[in-house]
XYZ file of C-alpha atoms in Angstrom:
705
model
C -23.565 -99.728 -2.317
C -25.144 -96.875 -0.025
C -23.739 -98.863 2.825
C -19.925 -98.663 1.625
C -20.221 -94.889 0.372
C -21.820 -94.271 4.009
C -18.966 -95.779 5.641
C -16.692 -94.164 3.601
C -18.230 -90.860 4.453
C -18.016 -91.497 8.064
C -14.417 -92.749 7.909
C -13.704 -89.137 6.210
C -15.715 -87.119 8.927
C -14.349 -89.107 11.940
C -10.641 -89.842 10.757
C -9.413 -86.043 11.862
C -11.325 -86.785 15.450
C -9.537 -90.047 15.902
C -6.253 -88.511 14.711
C -6.830 -85.455 17.220
C -7.703 -87.965 20.272
C -4.790 -90.025 19.556
C -2.650 -87.006 19.289
C -4.375 -85.642 22.472
C -3.682 -88.678 24.571
C -0.022 -89.063 23.863
C 0.611 -85.169 24.515
C 2.356 -84.377 27.827
C 1.543 -80.666 28.756
C 4.280 -79.225 30.920
C 3.466 -77.505 34.528
C 3.447 -73.870 34.996
C 6.923 -74.376 36.689
C 8.403 -76.232 33.972
C 7.872 -73.138 31.599
C 9.970 -70.803 33.019
C 10.316 -67.594 30.934
C 13.812 -65.968 29.960
C 14.937 -62.966 32.056
C 17.712 -60.760 32.388
C 20.120 -61.074 34.999
C 21.867 -58.237 36.541
C 25.456 -58.174 37.722
C 26.087 -55.475 40.129
C 29.164 -54.148 41.859
C 30.329 -55.321 45.656
C 27.757 -52.210 46.623
C 24.811 -53.970 44.909
C 23.650 -50.976 43.473
C 26.015 -49.990 40.712
C 25.090 -52.013 37.651
C 28.445 -53.536 35.948
C 26.419 -55.678 33.206
C 23.630 -57.707 32.019
C 23.138 -61.208 30.856
C 20.438 -61.088 28.385
C 19.039 -64.260 27.014
C 17.005 -63.987 23.866
C 13.817 -62.670 24.406
C 15.012 -62.012 27.923
C 13.748 -58.409 28.696
C 11.361 -59.664 31.095
C 10.316 -59.155 34.694
C 7.519 -61.953 35.928
C 4.859 -60.873 37.831
C 1.622 -62.723 39.320
C -1.487 -62.067 37.822
C -2.904 -59.970 40.942
C -0.403 -57.215 40.339
C -2.154 -56.587 36.991
C -5.088 -54.269 37.544
C -8.237 -56.047 36.555
C -9.231 -53.176 33.567
C -5.609 -53.986 32.184
C -6.340 -57.621 31.844
C -9.401 -56.864 30.513
C -8.094 -55.011 27.469
C -5.637 -57.970 26.786
C -8.609 -60.088 26.614
C -10.793 -57.622 24.355
C -7.906 -57.291 22.155
C -6.805 -60.901 22.028
C -9.160 -63.425 23.119
C -12.795 -62.085 24.011
C -13.967 -65.613 25.125
C -10.568 -66.544 26.851
C -12.632 -67.593 30.213
C -15.013 -69.637 28.281
C -13.370 -71.428 25.199
C -11.782 -74.756 25.130
C -8.424 -73.213 24.230
C -9.008 -72.631 20.595
C -12.037 -70.632 19.111
C -13.961 -71.486 16.099
C -15.556 -67.726 15.862
C -11.917 -66.689 16.422
C -10.862 -68.442 13.294
C -13.983 -67.406 11.379
C -13.166 -63.877 12.625
C -9.664 -64.127 11.424
C -10.983 -65.380 7.942
C -13.609 -62.461 7.441
C -10.765 -59.862 8.605
C -8.612 -61.649 5.673
C -11.255 -61.157 3.061
C -12.593 -57.488 3.990
C -8.612 -56.376 4.677
C -9.418 -55.250 8.070
C -6.149 -56.171 10.149
C -7.913 -54.767 13.204
C -10.143 -57.404 13.231
C -7.955 -60.275 15.412
C -6.256 -63.389 14.765
C -7.464 -66.994 14.962
C -5.357 -68.130 17.910
C -6.774 -67.890 21.373
C -4.365 -66.596 24.169
C -4.288 -70.264 25.011
C -2.757 -71.008 21.652
C -0.590 -67.884 21.365
C 1.217 -68.765 24.955
C 1.899 -72.437 23.488
C 3.254 -71.143 20.321
C 5.683 -68.741 22.301
C 6.304 -70.930 25.203
C 6.305 -74.342 23.666
C 6.121 -75.604 20.198
C 7.588 -72.399 18.270
C 6.932 -70.340 15.416
C 7.501 -72.769 12.482
C 5.035 -72.181 9.784
C 3.686 -75.633 9.033
C 0.752 -77.836 9.185
C 2.444 -80.197 11.991
C 3.610 -77.224 14.392
C -0.001 -75.684 13.935
C -1.829 -79.079 14.779
C 0.371 -79.663 18.035
C -0.501 -75.833 18.798
C -3.949 -77.055 19.067
C -3.454 -80.304 20.678
C -1.459 -78.989 23.204
C -3.642 -75.654 23.574
C -6.878 -77.921 24.219
C -5.409 -80.105 26.755
C -3.562 -77.172 28.624
C -7.044 -75.441 28.913
C -8.221 -78.441 30.693
C -4.875 -79.013 32.813
C -4.187 -75.268 33.929
C -6.265 -72.632 35.296
C -7.159 -70.184 33.227
C -5.882 -67.715 35.217
C -2.743 -69.501 35.105
C -2.400 -69.459 31.377
C -3.153 -65.759 31.394
C -0.612 -64.873 33.972
C 2.067 -66.906 31.803
C 0.930 -65.359 28.632
C 1.165 -61.811 30.341
C 4.744 -62.674 31.370
C 5.705 -64.029 27.806
C 4.026 -61.757 25.124
C 6.511 -59.458 22.988
C 4.843 -55.581 23.152
C 7.426 -54.042 21.082
C 10.249 -51.475 22.358
C 12.296 -54.678 23.076
C 9.791 -55.312 26.000
C 8.673 -58.791 26.608
C 6.180 -59.678 29.583
C 3.406 -56.954 30.617
C 6.057 -55.463 33.638
C 8.642 -54.490 30.888
C 6.198 -53.105 28.382
C 4.608 -50.707 31.427
C 8.378 -49.221 31.611
C 8.889 -49.149 28.223
C 5.859 -47.540 26.989
C 4.917 -45.147 30.420
C 8.000 -45.358 32.470
C 6.014 -46.829 35.702
C 4.875 -49.918 37.139
C 2.020 -52.428 35.583
C 0.246 -51.916 39.006
C -0.261 -48.107 38.090
C -1.513 -48.567 34.447
C -4.780 -47.014 33.587
C -7.397 -48.642 31.417
C -6.519 -46.290 28.231
C -2.718 -47.175 29.011
C -3.124 -51.025 29.172
C -5.368 -50.501 26.068
C -2.447 -48.983 24.262
C -0.041 -51.832 25.174
C -3.031 -54.467 24.496
C -3.141 -52.927 20.868
C 0.651 -53.299 20.363
C 0.472 -57.048 20.737
C -1.213 -57.821 17.150
C 2.081 -55.925 15.439
C 4.303 -54.930 17.952
C 6.821 -53.209 15.824
C 3.766 -51.268 13.621
C 1.639 -50.411 16.515
C 3.732 -48.237 18.208
C 2.348 -44.744 18.544
C 5.566 -43.201 17.849
C 5.851 -45.211 14.684
C 2.403 -45.201 13.199
C 0.201 -43.336 15.504
C -2.950 -43.484 13.257
C -2.953 -47.298 13.063
C -1.822 -47.430 16.709
C -5.051 -45.381 17.785
C -7.483 -47.219 15.399
C -6.323 -50.582 17.215
C -6.662 -48.795 20.527
C -10.197 -48.115 19.794
C -10.957 -51.709 18.588
C -9.422 -52.603 22.130
C -11.866 -50.087 24.004
C -15.069 -50.849 21.939
C -14.679 -54.496 22.628
C -14.648 -53.965 26.516
C -18.007 -51.949 25.998
C -19.323 -55.130 23.956
C -17.762 -57.530 26.872
C -19.522 -55.492 29.534
C -16.404 -54.496 31.370
C -16.263 -50.757 30.509
C -19.001 -48.071 30.644
C -19.878 -46.403 27.448
C -19.679 -43.058 28.870
C -16.230 -43.367 29.915
C -15.235 -44.793 26.587
C -16.563 -42.007 24.997
C -14.552 -39.476 27.089
C -11.199 -41.545 27.398
C -8.422 -39.756 25.627
C -5.702 -41.407 23.826
C -2.513 -41.430 26.439
C 0.998 -40.449 25.471
C 3.780 -42.765 25.670
C 7.439 -41.830 26.196
C 9.926 -41.426 23.450
C 11.020 -44.972 22.806
C 14.702 -43.490 22.030
C 14.873 -42.895 25.974
C 13.941 -46.358 26.768
C 17.291 -48.415 27.963
C 18.166 -51.227 25.481
C 19.086 -54.599 27.246
C 22.237 -55.622 25.743
C 24.991 -57.704 26.925
C 27.581 -55.486 27.806
C 30.113 -54.216 25.968
C 33.655 -52.395 26.837
C 35.890 -53.979 30.055
C 32.657 -54.646 32.020
C 32.056 -57.468 29.699
C 35.086 -59.354 30.493
C 33.836 -59.669 34.000
C 30.589 -60.712 32.817
C 32.189 -63.645 31.479
C 34.285 -64.484 34.482
C 31.234 -64.535 36.503
C 29.460 -66.652 33.960
C 32.037 -69.104 34.350
C 32.139 -69.169 37.990
C 28.534 -69.472 38.207
C 28.953 -72.724 36.198
C 31.862 -73.654 38.613
C 29.253 -73.214 41.780
C 26.498 -75.320 39.950
C 24.237 -72.473 39.012
C 22.997 -73.456 35.608
C 22.651 -71.693 32.326
C 18.828 -72.453 32.503
C 18.837 -70.816 36.090
C 20.974 -68.106 35.018
C 18.244 -67.228 31.758
C 15.020 -68.037 33.556
C 15.182 -67.027 37.467
C 15.880 -63.107 37.068
C 19.098 -63.524 39.233
C 20.423 -60.640 41.082
C 24.386 -61.241 41.359
C 26.171 -59.189 43.425
C 29.999 -59.198 42.719
C 33.093 -58.498 44.696
C 34.180 -55.837 42.335
C 34.945 -52.518 44.384
C 33.951 -49.434 42.292
C 36.324 -47.258 43.700
C 38.952 -49.839 42.808
C 37.735 -50.765 39.338
C 37.412 -46.989 38.541
C 40.712 -46.522 39.470
C 42.191 -49.125 37.495
C 40.108 -48.253 34.477
C 41.530 -44.812 34.944
C 44.979 -45.392 34.956
C 44.533 -47.645 32.143
C 43.422 -44.552 30.231
C 46.059 -42.508 31.391
C 49.100 -44.749 30.598
C 47.963 -47.118 27.929
C 48.632 -45.973 24.336
C 45.663 -48.505 23.043
C 45.541 -46.796 19.639
C 49.285 -47.523 19.213
C 48.796 -51.149 20.008
C 49.734 -51.344 23.559
C 47.486 -53.433 25.899
C 47.363 -54.274 29.538
C 45.933 -56.315 32.259
C 44.988 -55.108 36.209
C 43.796 -57.113 38.457
C 43.455 -56.602 42.157
C 42.937 -59.233 45.091
C 41.693 -58.799 48.648
C 44.400 -60.635 50.518
C 42.012 -61.526 53.319
C 39.306 -62.992 51.123
C 40.320 -63.797 47.468
C 37.730 -61.004 46.379
C 38.798 -59.595 43.222
C 38.386 -56.221 43.748
C 39.223 -54.856 40.081
C 39.824 -56.354 36.783
C 40.831 -55.321 33.430
C 41.509 -57.429 30.749
C 40.701 -55.430 27.462
C 38.223 -53.645 26.030
C 36.377 -55.889 23.828
C 33.930 -58.575 25.846
C 34.374 -61.161 23.101
C 38.069 -60.524 22.528
C 41.062 -61.658 24.348
C 41.522 -61.210 28.093
C 44.607 -60.258 28.742
C 43.790 -60.722 32.297
C 42.887 -64.439 32.079
C 45.558 -65.771 29.706
C 49.098 -66.576 30.487
C 52.205 -64.353 29.639
C 55.855 -64.516 30.571
C 56.216 -62.920 33.794
C 59.854 -61.438 33.926
C 61.615 -61.000 37.630
C 58.190 -60.850 39.132
C 58.483 -64.614 39.549
C 61.628 -64.413 41.536
C 59.023 -64.272 44.629
C 58.437 -67.643 44.173
C 62.054 -68.934 44.368
C 62.509 -66.809 47.074
C 59.558 -68.276 49.148
C 60.590 -71.784 48.230
C 64.032 -71.061 49.392
C 62.693 -69.520 52.892
C 60.281 -72.760 53.197
C 63.837 -74.947 53.216
C 65.329 -72.586 56.103
C 67.143 -70.781 53.572
C 66.943 -66.814 55.093
C 67.151 -63.476 53.508
C 70.476 -63.013 54.892
C 72.112 -65.494 52.844
C 74.678 -64.158 50.573
C 74.947 -65.476 46.974
C 77.507 -63.892 44.159
C 76.564 -61.978 41.392
C 78.837 -63.128 38.796
C 77.764 -65.111 35.711
C 76.713 -68.543 36.417
C 76.364 -71.716 34.309
C 72.801 -73.435 33.737
C 73.030 -76.355 31.368
C 74.652 -75.178 28.210
C 73.947 -71.434 29.044
C 75.690 -68.923 30.872
C 74.004 -66.312 32.644
C 74.636 -62.731 33.177
C 73.215 -59.393 34.573
C 72.311 -56.834 32.508
C 74.943 -53.946 31.913
C 77.355 -56.383 33.997
C 75.720 -55.208 37.157
C 76.814 -56.747 40.147
C 76.535 -56.299 44.164
C 79.646 -58.373 44.602
C 78.629 -61.045 46.663
C 75.347 -60.051 48.756
C 72.199 -61.124 50.633
C 69.637 -62.597 48.629
C 67.332 -59.801 49.722
C 69.751 -57.121 48.221
C 69.475 -59.257 44.848
C 65.702 -59.027 44.811
C 65.664 -55.002 45.198
C 68.539 -55.206 42.350
C 66.407 -57.696 40.795
C 69.870 -59.373 39.636
C 69.344 -62.899 37.906
C 72.441 -64.548 38.628
C 72.283 -64.814 42.661
C 68.673 -66.279 41.996
C 69.886 -69.056 39.650
C 72.210 -69.964 42.503
C 69.521 -69.677 45.191
C 67.700 -71.870 42.781
C 70.158 -74.705 42.515
C 70.632 -74.759 46.332
C 66.903 -75.716 46.437
C 66.519 -79.527 47.094
C 64.632 -80.249 44.066
C 65.923 -76.659 42.086
C 63.465 -75.440 39.713
C 61.050 -77.991 40.328
C 60.481 -76.420 43.943
C 59.767 -73.031 42.742
C 57.119 -74.170 40.194
C 55.668 -76.068 43.436
C 55.799 -73.142 45.446
C 54.087 -70.850 42.738
C 51.260 -73.650 42.844
C 50.960 -73.272 46.502
C 50.482 -69.651 46.661
C 48.018 -69.735 43.889
C 49.429 -70.165 40.679
C 47.196 -72.315 38.513
C 48.299 -75.874 37.580
C 46.998 -75.759 34.325
C 45.828 -73.542 31.496
C 43.065 -73.928 28.953
C 45.051 -74.050 25.660
C 48.393 -74.533 27.839
C 47.847 -77.532 30.011
C 50.129 -78.421 32.649
C 51.992 -75.017 33.378
C 55.546 -74.255 34.689
C 57.364 -77.178 33.283
C 58.006 -78.468 29.986
C 56.210 -81.345 28.010
C 58.518 -83.680 29.338
C 57.256 -82.761 32.928
C 60.783 -81.177 33.750
C 61.319 -77.394 34.679
C 64.220 -75.332 33.587
C 66.032 -72.948 35.957
C 64.444 -69.973 33.712
C 61.435 -70.220 35.780
C 62.980 -67.875 38.454
C 63.393 -65.448 35.604
C 59.638 -65.623 34.389
C 60.217 -68.097 31.378
C 56.724 -69.830 32.150
C 53.349 -68.096 31.076
C 51.023 -67.138 34.029
C 48.414 -65.075 34.357
C 48.320 -61.963 35.795
C 45.361 -63.165 37.667
C 47.295 -65.780 39.263
C 50.261 -63.292 40.143
C 47.599 -61.074 41.891
C 46.455 -64.242 43.691
C 49.831 -65.688 44.512
C 51.039 -62.475 46.156
C 48.039 -61.997 48.303
C 48.591 -65.307 49.762
C 52.322 -63.564 50.898
C 50.428 -60.655 51.952
C 48.178 -62.424 54.047
C 50.859 -64.213 55.624
C 50.758 -67.268 53.856
C 46.753 -67.824 53.709
C 45.564 -68.439 50.227
C 41.539 -67.853 49.454
C 40.251 -68.924 46.371
C 40.176 -66.024 44.184
C 36.260 -65.390 43.366
C 33.818 -62.622 41.598
C 30.939 -63.427 43.111
C 29.681 -62.574 46.629
C 25.939 -63.523 46.335
C 23.498 -64.763 43.988
C 19.815 -64.047 44.560
C 16.517 -65.126 42.132
C 13.742 -62.779 41.527
C 11.605 -64.544 44.041
C 14.305 -63.873 46.698
C 15.948 -67.295 46.888
C 19.351 -66.971 47.698
C 21.880 -69.310 45.317
C 25.126 -68.547 46.807
C 26.088 -66.543 49.566
C 29.874 -65.263 50.430
C 28.950 -62.490 52.416
C 30.951 -63.104 55.468
C 33.344 -60.541 56.404
C 36.355 -62.971 56.530
C 36.298 -66.182 54.142
C 37.865 -68.751 55.494
C 41.350 -69.725 54.118
C 43.978 -72.549 53.918
C 47.589 -72.289 54.845
C 49.794 -72.723 52.118
C 53.295 -71.664 53.760
C 54.079 -70.709 57.326
C 53.742 -67.345 58.303
C 57.541 -67.102 58.726
C 58.034 -67.749 54.712
C 55.345 -65.323 53.935
C 56.616 -62.394 56.085
C 59.970 -62.610 55.181
C 59.144 -62.677 51.361
C 56.983 -59.554 51.989
C 59.749 -57.934 54.023
C 62.155 -58.432 51.247
C 59.962 -56.778 48.516
C 59.171 -53.879 50.948
C 61.762 -51.495 49.712
C 61.052 -52.144 45.822
C 58.235 -49.810 45.082
C 60.258 -46.464 46.389
C 63.531 -48.290 44.663
C 61.392 -47.909 41.476
C 60.137 -44.687 42.251
C 56.404 -45.690 42.409
C 56.113 -45.305 46.683
C 52.723 -45.229 47.538
C 51.603 -41.825 48.490
C 51.612 -41.055 52.012
C 54.189 -43.437 52.970
C 51.783 -46.211 52.543
C 53.430 -49.487 53.364
C 53.422 -52.042 50.227
C 55.475 -55.028 49.040
C 56.224 -54.789 45.167
C 58.471 -56.163 42.328
C 58.910 -55.603 38.895
C 59.738 -57.546 35.782
C 60.253 -57.518 31.955
C 60.777 -59.946 29.495
C 62.929 -59.509 26.229
C 61.507 -59.955 22.567
C 64.054 -62.819 21.311
C 67.488 -61.117 20.933
C 66.508 -57.575 19.875
C 67.306 -55.904 23.289
C 63.779 -54.842 23.329
C 61.515 -55.682 25.792
C 57.969 -57.608 24.821
C 56.404 -57.309 28.412
C 56.562 -55.351 31.397
C 54.953 -56.207 34.944
C 54.700 -54.463 38.235
C 52.981 -56.591 41.054
C 52.696 -55.154 44.630
C 50.431 -55.742 47.720
C 49.390 -53.746 50.993
C 47.800 -55.746 53.299
C 44.306 -54.882 51.927
C 44.882 -55.066 48.017
C 47.350 -57.021 45.815
C 47.415 -55.578 42.380
C 49.137 -57.217 39.190
C 49.671 -55.170 35.888
C 51.010 -56.244 32.933
C 51.632 -54.284 29.839
C 52.336 -55.576 26.128
C 51.635 -55.062 22.369
C 48.612 -56.385 20.707
C 50.912 -58.262 18.403
C 53.531 -59.531 20.739
C 55.978 -57.065 19.288
C 58.457 -54.363 21.039
C 56.733 -52.584 23.846
C 58.305 -48.840 24.334
C 57.876 -46.277 27.023
C 56.342 -42.776 26.170
C 59.836 -41.103 25.065
C 60.850 -44.044 22.611
C 62.926 -46.066 24.942
C 62.725 -49.647 26.053
C 59.786 -50.376 28.430
C 60.486 -51.406 31.824
C 58.222 -52.522 34.565
C 58.711 -49.277 37.046
C 57.879 -47.250 34.185
C 53.940 -47.509 32.701
C 53.190 -50.323 34.564
C 54.601 -49.050 37.495
C 52.531 -46.059 37.040
C 49.364 -47.879 36.541
C 50.223 -49.750 39.895
C 50.757 -46.873 41.871
C 47.923 -45.068 40.512
C 45.343 -47.840 41.041
C 46.664 -48.679 44.840
C 46.665 -44.799 45.744
C 43.345 -44.029 44.415
C 41.577 -47.391 45.081
C 42.781 -47.164 48.665
C 42.207 -43.792 48.922
C 39.101 -44.130 51.775
C 41.304 -47.221 53.254
C 43.220 -46.773 56.414
C 47.064 -47.417 56.350
C 47.629 -50.707 57.584
C 51.175 -52.370 57.956
C 52.430 -55.971 57.102
C 52.885 -58.678 59.670
C 56.512 -58.481 61.164
C 58.977 -60.908 59.957
C 59.292 -64.099 61.993
C 62.665 -66.056 62.012
C 63.959 -68.286 59.184
C 67.105 -70.125 59.786
C 67.712 -68.466 62.751
C 67.289 -64.758 60.913
C 64.013 -62.699 60.842
C 63.741 -60.289 58.068
C 66.343 -58.677 55.595
C 69.716 -57.606 57.009
C 70.896 -53.926 56.776
C 72.599 -53.438 53.712
C 74.349 -50.048 53.019
C 72.379 -47.897 50.521
C 73.887 -47.983 47.048
C 73.678 -45.398 44.367
C 73.101 -47.087 40.940
C 73.875 -45.037 37.749
C 72.167 -46.515 34.547
C 74.123 -47.436 32.063
C 74.718 -44.420 28.989
C 72.345 -46.302 26.577
C 69.144 -45.397 24.758
C 67.123 -47.867 27.277
C 68.164 -46.086 30.244
C 69.646 -42.145 29.608
C 65.737 -41.231 29.885
C 65.572 -42.927 33.220
C 67.177 -40.463 35.676
C 64.994 -38.014 37.231
C 64.860 -37.385 40.830
C 62.510 -39.400 43.006
C 59.029 -38.126 43.770
C 58.319 -36.969 47.571
C 55.695 -38.998 49.075
C 52.338 -37.094 49.692
C 49.012 -38.343 51.682
C 46.681 -37.281 48.439
C 45.474 -39.833 46.201
C 47.771 -40.306 43.047
C 47.840 -37.393 40.606
C 45.810 -37.433 37.224
C 49.106 -36.535 35.351
C 51.601 -39.229 34.961
C 54.364 -39.200 37.456
C 57.991 -38.041 36.937
C 59.878 -41.177 34.519
C 61.167 -43.453 37.231
C 64.761 -43.846 38.131
C 65.381 -47.973 37.624
C 67.904 -50.012 39.072
C 69.973 -51.539 36.304
C 68.311 -53.675 33.689
C 69.352 -57.148 33.270
C 70.582 -59.556 30.747
C 68.010 -61.593 28.942
C 67.982 -65.296 29.108
C 67.353 -67.040 25.996
C 68.322 -70.813 26.068
C 65.266 -71.321 28.441
C 61.996 -71.965 27.118
C 60.896 -71.752 23.209
C 64.008 -69.801 22.190
C 66.417 -73.043 23.326
C 70.038 -72.858 23.792
C 69.837 -70.494 20.462
C 68.117 -67.703 22.467
C 64.196 -66.749 21.994
C 61.552 -64.864 24.219
C 62.036 -66.829 27.094
C 62.020 -65.065 30.569
C 64.547 -62.732 32.581
C 64.700 -60.137 34.773
C 63.685 -56.249 34.347
C 64.799 -56.657 31.023
C 63.651 -59.821 30.607
C 65.022 -62.791 28.309
C 68.894 -64.014 28.787
C 72.076 -65.208 27.574
C 72.682 -67.658 24.824
C 74.109 -71.091 25.238
C 77.704 -70.374 23.567
C 78.515 -66.536 23.208
C 77.562 -64.264 25.945
C 75.580 -61.215 25.010
C 77.655 -57.983 25.851
C 75.940 -55.521 28.183
C 73.664 -52.992 26.870
């Protein structure tokens, strides 16, 4: 009988050890490299100095350092606070458990906890904080095995880079800055003891929150150092409690709000495309240098602030791309980093899209001198007109572009080998996305056909794509993939991505002749729209609008334009897609507020850049460039939409664009809308048009405005 009892007792005693042994054998301990700590990644502008945004993972405010960078006495403060037997225990401490139990019974909160530094690190980095016996058992087994497979210095280094010290500071390097505004290497023993004291209860033991308890715990740490034999008792007695900085002055690392948050989103998407994983972003302390030019970006932000009534529901997008590289120099898609990004979503483009139909025609040897009638024209069941019955009679297509007449461009497009499909193909060649999230294939109907309304901006296109497409033309037909990221470097100095070459190799998409002739045709338009760049700087531009159904009002207004150094697309609309009004209560046109935003961005963004000229147009179909057409004066119709658009033109000046809004531009005659293309069908709708957008119905022509 006694034998059976003895056997039973032996089993009871030995069972936990057997379970521990089995668990120990089955547990795999990751290597130090596999347990990389979360770190903040910082996004900079192209200078590498101006911070745009931060990518903050959960518990990510840390900058890992080597153990050698931490002063020995600062290390000892942590050992005195958290694990005085660290270098001798097997990863767990029976005396620590006993000390914690005594503290719980006596109410002495400064007595310390039962977990060793190894256990705390395992809890934070591997098994988590779940309050269960299973988690605690895993922690114990993992700690025991880690203490055998890792060196003590490796464990302590990992712990110091992981533990939370309060003030949003993870790791001792971040804590040194948060409490004392200095690097960890400059910490004194007394300062290290403040940090070590905070580990137990970071939120409660900040001296700015609870000085009495914080100092009590600080005394516990220094007394422990004397007991450990690492601090002289005399020095201890004369050590004063150090001052810490006001926590309100400590920068809080957050995921950036405002317009810069949308740049951060584009950067993250690009990193993914380049094979840089989320894990790398969150753990390697990346330094990300973008292509954003602070001068151009600020100009865009100031322009939006000056000309867009955000409180009144107006919205805008501004994208500037460098033609020679594809580098995005400015990007504004809205103020909400988690909201709709207007720069990266498709909207109808109005007459700005005519440049792609013109490029397609030039690609088929139709020169700028080819003449077309501006009389009404039939497309399918629709009869298309020009707004206000505007007419150039029969004129060169370059003149029709300047006046933004619809009907000559429908006729031009009908002359193409494959009609509207050639315009779509050319837009894709020049940089317009072939697919958009949520929209699928672009520039076509569900059955794959493309309507004539494409040349009048019927189909949704992103402002980013319009800037890129024009940039390709401005660089003589060389396409450069648009990009936001210039260089990515880890905290250890490893370069993951580098696009820092002065000129990134491009891909020829159209001939130099095609590109230079489109640019040549666009050159008079900025001045024609009263938005000529300051100092006579050469530019190539185009305006456009889209009508709101058959209301006679516009819902989208555009201005795109480029110099040899910068291509900028500007869109304006309403947050609810409603009618867009100009500052004087009339119908908004592209040459008004969008044109002012464009001019302000270009003038101020290029203020320090030299004046450059475009490449002279090469011959197409035996003709080079636009033909000379006698200057004509266009007087707008006396309607609400145009009576406020008749001020004198602004004289060029070499100074940057003024802060005050320029005079109301004198516009060409607005165009007739074009319903019958797109969602509106033959009965009319929101389909694109020229500078007034929209179009005419299939059966009954809309009278002139």
